[in-house]
Short mmCIF file of N, CA and C in Angstrom, two decimals:
data_model
loop_
_atom_site.label_atom_id
_atom_site.label_comp_id
_atom_site.label_asym_id
_atom_site.label_seq_id
_atom_site.Cartn_x
_atom_site.Cartn_y
_atom_site.Cartn_z
N MET N 1306 23.53 122.18 50.19
CA MET N 1306 22.70 123.23 49.47
C MET N 1306 22.14 122.77 48.06
N THR N 1307 20.94 123.11 47.82
CA THR N 1307 20.31 122.65 47.01
C THR N 1307 20.32 123.54 45.22
N ALA N 1308 20.17 122.72 44.40
CA ALA N 1308 20.94 123.28 43.20
C ALA N 1308 20.06 124.43 43.05
N THR N 1309 18.88 124.83 43.37
CA THR N 1309 18.26 126.00 43.60
C THR N 1309 18.97 126.96 44.03
N GLY N 1310 18.98 126.57 45.11
CA GLY N 1310 20.27 127.83 46.21
C GLY N 1310 21.19 128.35 45.32
N THR N 1311 22.01 127.14 44.64
CA THR N 1311 23.49 127.54 44.02
C THR N 1311 23.08 128.31 42.93
N ALA N 1312 22.15 128.02 41.99
CA ALA N 1312 21.61 128.58 40.90
C ALA N 1312 21.47 130.04 41.37
N ALA N 1313 20.42 130.23 42.49
CA ALA N 1313 19.88 131.85 43.00
C ALA N 1313 21.23 132.33 43.52
N ARG N 1314 22.49 131.74 44.08
CA ARG N 1314 23.47 132.32 44.49
C ARG N 1314 24.59 133.03 43.28
N ARG N 1315 24.50 132.14 42.19
CA ARG N 1315 25.61 132.58 41.00
C ARG N 1315 24.67 133.52 40.15
N ALA N 1316 23.48 133.56 40.29
CA ALA N 1316 22.63 134.82 39.57
C ALA N 1316 22.68 136.12 40.31
N ALA N 1317 22.58 136.09 41.76
CA ALA N 1317 22.98 137.41 42.57
C ALA N 1317 24.43 137.55 42.56
N ASP N 1318 25.55 136.41 42.23
CA ASP N 1318 26.94 136.84 42.12
C ASP N 1318 27.23 137.63 41.09
N ARG N 1319 26.21 137.70 39.76
CA ARG N 1319 27.02 138.23 38.68
C ARG N 1319 26.94 139.54 38.20
N PRO N 1320 25.87 140.38 38.98
CA PRO N 1320 26.14 141.56 39.34
C PRO N 1320 27.50 142.12 39.83
N ALA N 1321 27.79 141.54 40.66
CA ALA N 1321 29.20 141.71 41.52
C ALA N 1321 30.17 141.65 40.88
N ALA N 1322 30.05 140.48 40.07
CA ALA N 1322 31.48 140.10 39.24
C ALA N 1322 31.56 140.87 38.15
N LEU N 1323 30.32 141.84 37.61
CA LEU N 1323 30.50 142.66 36.71
C LEU N 1323 31.13 143.81 36.88
N LEU N 1324 30.68 144.26 38.21
CA LEU N 1324 31.08 145.44 38.92
C LEU N 1324 33.05 145.09 39.11
N ASP N 1325 32.90 144.47 39.47
CA ASP N 1325 34.36 143.67 39.65
C ASP N 1325 35.23 144.16 38.73
N THR N 1326 34.92 143.88 37.34
CA THR N 1326 35.56 143.96 35.80
C THR N 1326 35.67 145.60 35.53
N VAL N 1327 35.02 146.08 36.13
CA VAL N 1327 35.30 147.75 36.00
C VAL N 1327 35.81 148.12 37.05
N ARG N 1328 36.31 147.97 37.98
CA ARG N 1328 36.79 148.32 38.95
C ARG N 1328 37.73 149.36 39.03
N ALA N 1329 38.97 148.99 38.28
CA ALA N 1329 40.13 149.70 37.75
C ALA N 1329 39.49 150.72 37.13
N PRO N 1330 38.64 150.87 36.02
CA PRO N 1330 38.70 151.96 35.04
C PRO N 1330 37.68 153.01 35.85
N ALA N 1331 37.01 152.36 36.47
CA ALA N 1331 35.98 153.10 37.40
C ALA N 1331 37.17 154.38 38.39
N LEU N 1332 37.83 153.59 38.88
CA LEU N 1332 38.74 154.21 40.09
C LEU N 1332 39.55 155.02 38.91
N GLY N 1333 39.83 154.77 37.97
CA GLY N 1333 41.05 155.65 37.15
C GLY N 1333 39.77 157.00 36.39
N LEU N 1334 38.60 156.84 36.53
CA LEU N 1334 38.03 157.81 35.81
C LEU N 1334 37.59 158.87 37.17
N PHE N 1335 37.27 157.90 38.61
CA PHE N 1335 37.03 158.45 39.95
C PHE N 1335 38.32 159.98 39.99
N ARG N 1336 39.76 159.16 40.08
CA ARG N 1336 40.86 159.86 40.24
C ARG N 1336 40.94 161.13 39.24
N ALA N 1337 40.75 160.67 38.09
CA ALA N 1337 41.34 161.62 36.77
C ALA N 1337 40.16 162.91 36.91
N VAL N 1338 38.52 162.82 37.51
CA VAL N 1338 37.78 163.67 37.30
C VAL N 1338 37.94 164.67 38.61
N THR N 1339 38.61 163.78 39.96
CA THR N 1339 38.81 164.64 40.59
C THR N 1339 39.54 165.38 40.72
N GLY N 1340 40.83 164.77 40.45
CA GLY N 1340 42.16 165.74 39.87
C GLY N 1340 41.86 166.92 39.07
N LEU N 1341 40.90 166.88 37.75
CA LEU N 1341 40.57 167.71 36.97
C LEU N 1341 39.74 168.97 37.79
N LEU N 1342 38.94 168.47 38.66
CA LEU N 1342 38.25 169.54 39.27
C LEU N 1342 39.21 170.36 40.35
N PHE N 1343 40.08 169.49 40.57
CA PHE N 1343 40.84 170.55 41.76
C PHE N 1343 41.91 171.30 41.13
N LEU N 1344 42.57 170.77 40.07
CA LEU N 1344 43.45 171.44 39.36
C LEU N 1344 42.86 172.65 38.74
N CYS N 1345 41.30 172.85 38.53
CA CYS N 1345 40.66 173.85 37.89
C CYS N 1345 40.20 175.08 39.09
N HIS N 1346 40.59 174.71 40.35
CA HIS N 1346 40.30 175.22 41.21
C HIS N 1346 41.23 176.32 41.73
N GLY N 1347 42.54 175.66 41.50
CA GLY N 1347 43.69 176.01 41.69
C GLY N 1347 44.19 176.85 40.37
N LEU N 1348 43.42 176.55 38.89
CA LEU N 1348 44.09 177.52 37.82
C LEU N 1348 42.98 178.74 38.37
N ALA N 1349 42.18 178.61 38.61
CA ALA N 1349 40.89 179.63 39.15
C ALA N 1349 41.44 180.92 39.99
N SER N 1350 41.93 180.41 40.87
CA SER N 1350 42.56 180.87 42.06
C SER N 1350 44.13 181.58 41.84
N LEU N 1351 45.02 181.26 41.33
CA LEU N 1351 46.16 181.20 40.67
C LEU N 1351 46.54 182.71 39.53
N PHE N 1352 45.47 182.29 38.52
CA PHE N 1352 45.42 182.81 37.31
C PHE N 1352 44.27 183.72 37.14
N GLY N 1353 43.11 183.53 38.12
CA GLY N 1353 41.90 184.36 37.80
C GLY N 1353 41.41 184.04 36.54
N VAL N 1354 41.58 182.79 35.82
CA VAL N 1354 40.45 182.34 34.89
C VAL N 1354 39.39 181.06 35.54
N LEU N 1355 38.53 180.89 34.74
CA LEU N 1355 37.28 179.99 35.15
C LEU N 1355 36.10 180.87 35.73
N GLY N 1356 36.30 181.91 35.94
CA GLY N 1356 35.79 182.72 37.39
C GLY N 1356 36.21 183.21 38.38
N GLY N 1357 37.44 183.04 38.26
CA GLY N 1357 38.42 183.25 39.55
C GLY N 1357 38.01 182.66 40.76
N ASN N 1358 39.17 183.50 41.69
CA ASN N 1358 38.80 182.78 43.20
C ASN N 1358 37.74 182.94 43.58
N ARG N 1359 36.92 182.05 43.77
CA ARG N 1359 35.76 182.38 44.63
C ARG N 1359 34.57 182.84 43.90
N GLY N 1360 34.88 182.83 42.16
CA GLY N 1360 33.97 183.67 41.43
C GLY N 1360 34.01 185.04 41.43
N THR N 1361 35.11 185.76 42.22
CA THR N 1361 35.00 187.06 41.45
C THR N 1361 36.01 187.63 40.42
N GLY N 1362 36.40 186.52 39.95
CA GLY N 1362 36.85 187.06 38.45
C GLY N 1362 38.63 187.68 38.55
N ARG N 1363 38.70 187.47 39.72
CA ARG N 1363 40.28 187.91 39.99
C ARG N 1363 41.17 186.61 40.90
N ALA N 1364 42.76 186.75 40.73
CA ALA N 1364 43.31 185.44 40.94
C ALA N 1364 43.85 186.19 42.78
N VAL N 1365 44.12 185.10 43.29
CA VAL N 1365 44.55 185.40 44.82
C VAL N 1365 46.02 186.65 44.40
N GLU N 1366 46.25 187.12 45.23
CA GLU N 1366 47.74 187.69 45.59
C GLU N 1366 48.85 186.83 45.59
N PHE N 1367 49.84 186.93 44.91
CA PHE N 1367 50.79 186.44 45.17
C PHE N 1367 51.30 185.82 46.41
N ALA N 1368 51.72 184.88 47.09
CA ALA N 1368 52.29 183.92 48.40
C ALA N 1368 51.81 184.70 49.35
N VAL N 1369 50.32 185.11 49.18
CA VAL N 1369 49.68 185.19 50.58
C VAL N 1369 49.01 184.18 51.43
N TRP N 1370 49.20 183.71 52.45
CA TRP N 1370 48.83 183.09 53.01
C TRP N 1370 47.69 182.84 53.66
N PRO N 1371 46.77 181.90 53.55
CA PRO N 1371 47.18 180.57 52.97
C PRO N 1371 46.76 180.38 51.63
N GLY N 1372 45.83 181.22 51.29
CA GLY N 1372 44.88 181.15 49.89
C GLY N 1372 46.32 180.89 48.59
N TRP N 1373 47.07 181.79 48.72
CA TRP N 1373 47.95 181.67 47.36
C TRP N 1373 48.24 180.30 47.31
N TRP N 1374 48.66 179.88 48.56
CA TRP N 1374 49.59 178.45 48.92
C TRP N 1374 48.71 176.95 48.70
N ALA N 1375 47.54 177.49 49.12
CA ALA N 1375 46.48 176.41 48.74
C ALA N 1375 46.10 176.36 47.35
N ALA N 1376 45.95 177.34 46.79
CA ALA N 1376 45.86 177.16 45.09
C ALA N 1376 46.91 176.50 44.39
N LEU N 1377 48.27 176.44 44.86
CA LEU N 1377 49.48 176.31 44.42
C LEU N 1377 49.17 174.48 44.94
N ILE N 1378 48.69 174.41 45.74
CA ILE N 1378 48.56 172.99 46.20
C ILE N 1378 47.86 172.14 45.45
N GLN N 1379 46.67 173.28 45.13
CA GLN N 1379 45.51 172.56 43.94
C GLN N 1379 45.94 171.95 42.63
N LEU N 1380 46.77 173.11 42.31
CA LEU N 1380 47.16 173.10 40.82
C LEU N 1380 47.87 171.68 40.96
N VAL N 1381 49.14 171.80 41.49
CA VAL N 1381 50.29 171.05 41.49
C VAL N 1381 49.62 169.50 41.85
N CYS N 1382 48.85 169.23 42.99
CA CYS N 1382 48.18 167.89 43.33
C CYS N 1382 46.95 167.70 42.28
N GLY N 1383 46.58 168.69 41.89
CA GLY N 1383 45.30 168.22 41.11
C GLY N 1383 45.65 167.82 39.53
N GLY N 1384 46.96 168.57 39.14
CA GLY N 1384 47.40 167.89 38.06
C GLY N 1384 47.98 166.14 38.31
N CYS N 1385 48.79 166.58 39.18
CA CYS N 1385 49.29 165.30 39.44
C CYS N 1385 48.24 163.85 39.44
N VAL N 1386 47.40 164.26 39.99
CA VAL N 1386 46.28 163.22 40.54
C VAL N 1386 45.73 162.80 38.92
N LEU N 1387 45.51 163.67 38.48
CA LEU N 1387 44.80 163.74 36.84
C LEU N 1387 45.27 162.77 35.98
N LEU N 1388 46.85 163.17 36.23
CA LEU N 1388 47.71 162.22 35.13
C LEU N 1388 48.02 160.95 35.80
N GLY N 1389 47.63 160.83 37.26
CA GLY N 1389 48.34 159.53 37.78
C GLY N 1389 49.71 159.45 38.15
N LEU N 1390 50.11 160.36 38.38
CA LEU N 1390 51.86 161.02 38.79
C LEU N 1390 52.30 160.93 40.00
N PHE N 1391 52.73 160.38 40.84
CA PHE N 1391 52.89 160.35 42.68
C PHE N 1391 51.65 160.32 42.84
N THR N 1392 50.67 159.85 42.51
CA THR N 1392 49.28 159.41 42.77
C THR N 1392 49.27 159.46 44.49
N ARG N 1393 49.76 158.76 45.28
CA ARG N 1393 49.38 158.57 46.51
C ARG N 1393 49.85 159.41 47.05
N THR N 1394 50.97 160.04 47.14
CA THR N 1394 51.53 161.25 47.73
C THR N 1394 50.96 162.25 47.30
N THR N 1395 50.55 162.83 46.21
CA THR N 1395 50.02 164.13 46.08
C THR N 1395 48.25 164.17 46.58
N ALA N 1396 47.84 162.78 46.44
CA ALA N 1396 46.52 162.70 47.15
C ALA N 1396 46.80 162.75 48.52
N VAL N 1397 47.49 162.36 49.03
CA VAL N 1397 47.69 162.52 50.75
C VAL N 1397 47.64 164.01 50.98
N LEU N 1398 48.78 164.73 50.22
CA LEU N 1398 48.94 166.64 50.61
C LEU N 1398 47.52 166.81 49.64
N ALA N 1399 46.81 166.60 49.09
CA ALA N 1399 45.62 167.32 48.66
C ALA N 1399 44.71 167.00 49.69
N SER N 1400 44.43 165.85 50.27
CA SER N 1400 43.46 165.79 51.53
C SER N 1400 44.27 166.35 52.57
N GLY N 1401 45.38 166.64 52.95
CA GLY N 1401 45.68 167.50 54.26
C GLY N 1401 45.31 168.93 54.04
N SER N 1402 45.34 169.43 52.91
CA SER N 1402 45.16 170.70 52.47
C SER N 1402 43.52 170.71 52.32
N MET N 1403 43.02 170.26 52.29
CA MET N 1403 41.62 169.96 52.28
C MET N 1403 41.04 170.16 53.87
N ALA N 1404 41.76 169.17 54.53
CA ALA N 1404 41.05 169.03 55.72
C ALA N 1404 41.83 170.42 56.82
N TYR N 1405 42.61 171.09 56.24
CA TYR N 1405 43.27 172.23 56.99
C TYR N 1405 41.86 173.16 56.61
N ALA N 1406 41.52 173.15 55.37
CA ALA N 1406 40.49 174.16 54.60
C ALA N 1406 39.58 174.00 55.66
N TYR N 1407 39.20 172.64 55.76
CA TYR N 1407 37.70 172.62 56.38
C TYR N 1407 37.61 172.88 58.08
N PHE N 1408 38.96 172.68 58.84
CA PHE N 1408 39.07 172.82 60.30
C PHE N 1408 39.42 174.40 60.59
N VAL N 1409 40.17 174.90 59.45
CA VAL N 1409 40.39 176.22 59.85
C VAL N 1409 39.71 177.40 59.46
N VAL N 1410 39.30 176.99 57.87
CA VAL N 1410 38.42 177.95 57.48
C VAL N 1410 36.77 177.95 57.82
N HIS N 1411 36.48 176.71 57.53
CA HIS N 1411 34.80 176.44 57.86
C HIS N 1411 34.26 176.01 58.93
N GLN N 1412 35.22 175.34 59.57
CA GLN N 1412 34.28 174.80 61.22
C GLN N 1412 34.21 175.58 61.88
N PRO N 1413 35.40 176.88 62.26
CA PRO N 1413 34.76 177.82 63.36
C PRO N 1413 33.37 178.43 63.20
N ASP N 1414 32.92 178.18 61.88
CA ASP N 1414 31.31 179.18 61.45
C ASP N 1414 29.89 178.14 61.90
N GLY N 1415 30.61 176.60 62.32
CA GLY N 1415 29.51 175.91 62.58
C GLY N 1415 30.11 174.52 62.30
N LEU N 1416 29.47 173.51 63.25
CA LEU N 1416 29.96 172.23 63.30
C LEU N 1416 29.98 171.40 62.14
N LEU N 1417 29.00 171.45 61.61
CA LEU N 1417 28.47 170.64 60.47
C LEU N 1417 28.73 170.94 58.78
N PRO N 1418 28.77 170.58 57.87
CA PRO N 1418 29.44 170.78 56.49
C PRO N 1418 27.68 171.78 56.06
N LEU N 1419 26.80 171.47 56.15
CA LEU N 1419 25.60 172.06 55.64
C LEU N 1419 25.50 173.56 56.15
N ARG N 1420 26.29 173.58 57.44
CA ARG N 1420 25.88 174.83 58.09
C ARG N 1420 27.19 175.81 57.88
N ASN N 1421 28.44 175.37 57.60
CA ASN N 1421 29.74 176.10 57.53
C ASN N 1421 30.01 176.25 56.00
N GLY N 1422 29.59 175.61 55.04
CA GLY N 1422 29.95 175.96 54.04
C GLY N 1422 31.23 175.05 53.72
N GLY N 1423 31.40 173.96 53.91
CA GLY N 1423 32.48 173.26 53.93
C GLY N 1423 32.34 172.03 53.33
N GLU N 1424 31.06 171.75 52.64
CA GLU N 1424 30.81 170.60 51.78
C GLU N 1424 32.23 170.15 50.93
N LEU N 1425 32.60 171.09 49.83
CA LEU N 1425 33.31 170.66 49.01
C LEU N 1425 34.63 170.32 49.58
N SER N 1426 35.01 171.19 50.58
CA SER N 1426 36.36 170.88 51.10
C SER N 1426 36.24 169.45 51.83
N ALA N 1427 35.59 169.04 52.71
CA ALA N 1427 35.30 167.81 53.26
C ALA N 1427 35.25 166.63 52.09
N MET N 1428 34.14 167.14 50.84
CA MET N 1428 34.20 165.93 49.52
C MET N 1428 35.41 165.71 49.38
N TYR N 1429 36.38 166.91 49.03
CA TYR N 1429 37.46 166.61 48.61
C TYR N 1429 38.63 166.08 49.27
N CYS N 1430 38.31 166.50 50.61
CA CYS N 1430 39.23 165.56 51.65
C CYS N 1430 39.08 164.06 51.33
N TRP N 1431 37.74 163.43 51.64
CA TRP N 1431 37.84 162.28 51.71
C TRP N 1431 38.00 161.41 50.47
N ALA N 1432 37.86 162.21 48.93
CA ALA N 1432 37.83 161.69 47.68
C ALA N 1432 39.69 161.40 47.98
N PHE N 1433 40.30 162.50 48.10
CA PHE N 1433 41.65 162.19 47.94
C PHE N 1433 42.24 160.93 49.09
N VAL N 1434 41.52 161.08 50.42
CA VAL N 1434 41.97 160.02 51.26
C VAL N 1434 41.99 158.67 50.43
N LEU N 1435 40.66 158.22 50.00
CA LEU N 1435 40.19 157.16 49.32
C LEU N 1435 41.18 156.62 47.95
N ILE N 1436 41.71 158.01 47.04
CA ILE N 1436 42.60 157.66 46.05
C ILE N 1436 43.90 157.62 46.58
N ALA N 1437 44.07 158.15 47.95
CA ALA N 1437 45.42 157.35 48.34
C ALA N 1437 45.28 155.82 48.92
N VAL N 1438 44.11 155.78 49.42
CA VAL N 1438 43.87 154.14 50.46
C VAL N 1438 44.60 153.35 48.57
N LEU N 1439 43.43 153.54 47.70
CA LEU N 1439 43.11 152.85 46.60
C LEU N 1439 43.95 152.65 46.06
N GLY N 1440 44.93 153.71 45.47
CA GLY N 1440 45.74 153.75 44.45
C GLY N 1440 45.02 154.48 42.94
N PRO N 1441 46.06 154.68 42.19
CA PRO N 1441 45.33 155.45 40.77
C PRO N 1441 44.45 155.11 40.09
N GLY N 1442 44.40 153.46 40.27
CA GLY N 1442 43.47 153.03 39.03
C GLY N 1442 43.77 152.85 37.96
N ALA N 1443 43.31 152.46 36.74
CA ALA N 1443 43.85 152.53 35.56
C ALA N 1443 44.09 153.46 34.98
N TRP N 1444 45.08 153.60 33.78
CA TRP N 1444 45.17 154.84 32.91
C TRP N 1444 46.11 156.00 33.66
N ALA N 1445 46.91 155.79 34.44
CA ALA N 1445 47.51 156.37 35.11
C ALA N 1445 49.25 156.39 34.52
N LEU N 1446 49.99 157.43 34.77
CA LEU N 1446 51.38 157.35 34.75
C LEU N 1446 52.16 156.42 35.75
N ASP N 1447 51.77 156.33 36.87
CA ASP N 1447 52.28 155.76 37.64
C ASP N 1447 52.30 154.13 37.40
N SER N 1448 51.31 153.68 36.82
CA SER N 1448 51.24 152.26 36.09
C SER N 1448 51.77 152.07 34.83
N ALA N 1449 52.22 152.92 34.36
CA ALA N 1449 52.87 152.95 32.92
C ALA N 1449 54.24 153.15 33.69
N LEU N 1450 55.00 153.71 34.23
CA LEU N 1450 56.31 154.09 34.79
C LEU N 1450 56.76 152.79 35.64
N ARG N 1451 55.78 152.18 36.26
CA ARG N 1451 56.14 150.73 36.79
C ARG N 1451 56.13 149.65 36.16
N GLN N 1452 55.08 149.67 34.85
CA GLN N 1452 55.61 148.84 33.76
C GLN N 1452 56.75 148.81 33.41
N ALA N 1453 57.35 150.04 32.74
CA ALA N 1453 58.65 149.81 32.22
C ALA N 1453 59.54 149.71 33.27
N ARG N 1454 59.79 150.10 34.20
CA ARG N 1454 60.64 149.82 35.16
C ARG N 1454 60.65 148.33 35.47
N THR N 1455 59.82 147.35 35.14
CA THR N 1455 59.65 145.96 35.48
C THR N 1455 60.13 145.53 34.13
N ALA N 1456 59.58 146.00 33.52
CA ALA N 1456 60.19 145.28 31.66
C ALA N 1456 61.62 145.57 31.95
N ARG N 1457 62.45 146.55 32.02
CA ARG N 1457 63.35 147.40 32.18
C ARG N 1457 64.52 146.20 32.78
N ALA N 1458 64.02 145.91 33.98
CA ALA N 1458 64.37 144.77 34.93
C ALA N 1458 64.67 143.30 33.99
N VAL N 1459 63.53 142.85 33.69
CA VAL N 1459 63.56 141.59 33.29
C VAL N 1459 64.54 141.64 32.02
N THR N 1460 64.48 142.63 31.13
CA THR N 1460 65.41 142.21 29.82
C THR N 1460 66.50 142.76 30.21
N ALA N 1461 67.19 143.06 31.28
CA ALA N 1461 68.58 143.25 32.13
C ALA N 1461 69.18 142.20 32.30
N GLY N 1462 68.13 141.27 32.86
CA GLY N 1462 68.68 139.87 33.51
C GLY N 1462 69.39 140.33 34.63
N PRO N 1463 69.61 139.31 35.73
CA PRO N 1463 70.24 139.37 36.68
C PRO N 1463 71.76 140.17 37.09
N ALA N 1464 72.03 140.86 38.30
CA ALA N 1464 73.23 141.59 37.96
C ALA N 1464 74.18 140.71 38.45
N PRO N 1465 75.23 141.13 37.72
CA PRO N 1465 76.74 140.51 37.20
C PRO N 1465 77.17 140.25 38.51
N GLY N 1466 77.61 138.84 39.12
CA GLY N 1466 78.32 138.85 40.04
C GLY N 1466 79.74 138.73 40.32
N PRO N 1467 80.58 138.87 40.87
CA PRO N 1467 82.03 138.79 41.12
C PRO N 1467 82.73 137.90 40.29
N ALA N 1468 83.49 139.06 39.62
CA ALA N 1468 84.67 138.08 38.72
C ALA N 1468 85.07 136.65 39.31
N ALA N 1469 85.30 135.63 38.61
CA ALA N 1469 85.75 134.27 39.04
C ALA N 1469 87.18 134.46 39.51
N GLY N 1470 87.54 133.81 40.65
CA GLY N 1470 88.81 134.19 41.40
C GLY N 1470 89.01 135.42 41.89
N ALA N 1471 88.47 136.21 41.96
CA ALA N 1471 88.28 137.40 42.44
C ALA N 1471 88.05 137.33 44.07
N ALA N 1472 88.81 137.76 44.82
CA ALA N 1472 88.40 137.88 46.16
C ALA N 1472 88.16 139.12 46.84
N PRO N 1473 86.93 138.10 47.65
CA PRO N 1473 85.90 139.26 48.12
C PRO N 1473 86.44 140.66 48.35
N GLY N 1474 86.19 141.74 48.13
CA GLY N 1474 86.12 142.73 48.71
C GLY N 1474 87.22 143.39 48.09
N ALA N 1475 87.98 142.49 46.93
CA ALA N 1475 88.93 143.04 46.44
C ALA N 1475 88.34 143.91 44.77
N GLY N 1476 88.75 145.30 44.90
CA GLY N 1476 88.27 145.97 43.94
C GLY N 1476 89.46 146.95 43.20
N GLY N 1477 89.19 147.28 41.79
CA GLY N 1477 90.32 148.02 41.10
C GLY N 1477 90.69 149.09 41.50
#
């Protein structure tokens, strides 16, 4: 390869390298914003705040299937995803609830999301799939808890072995 070709390749790789450096923070922000918006839907539906359920100003009735339960999933999963706590598990649950919403509530009104009003359900479903697959990114409680466990394991050292001269299986 010529020197000019190598220099051109290095110049082309610079934007990609720059984007790689902000990958974890960008994923962390994506996770947090997605979780916050999902949490807001749950708050609106459960408590009638932020415009209420579907903009009615009212909350859904307690324990009514599926609205109240969907709102509870939105509240709990949205909060966990926002904080980055149990991120992958709650993102899978949130994604599944949005897939259910799309196929049960929206899809009977038409195949395409633009026709059946299911764009938000479809977008949330796939956003949560992405979060579940890629993990929480930066600034997540999952990461802080993992680091704390690792630090504790390192300072504790290896587990003590059996006492010298003790027969295997002999216990007190």
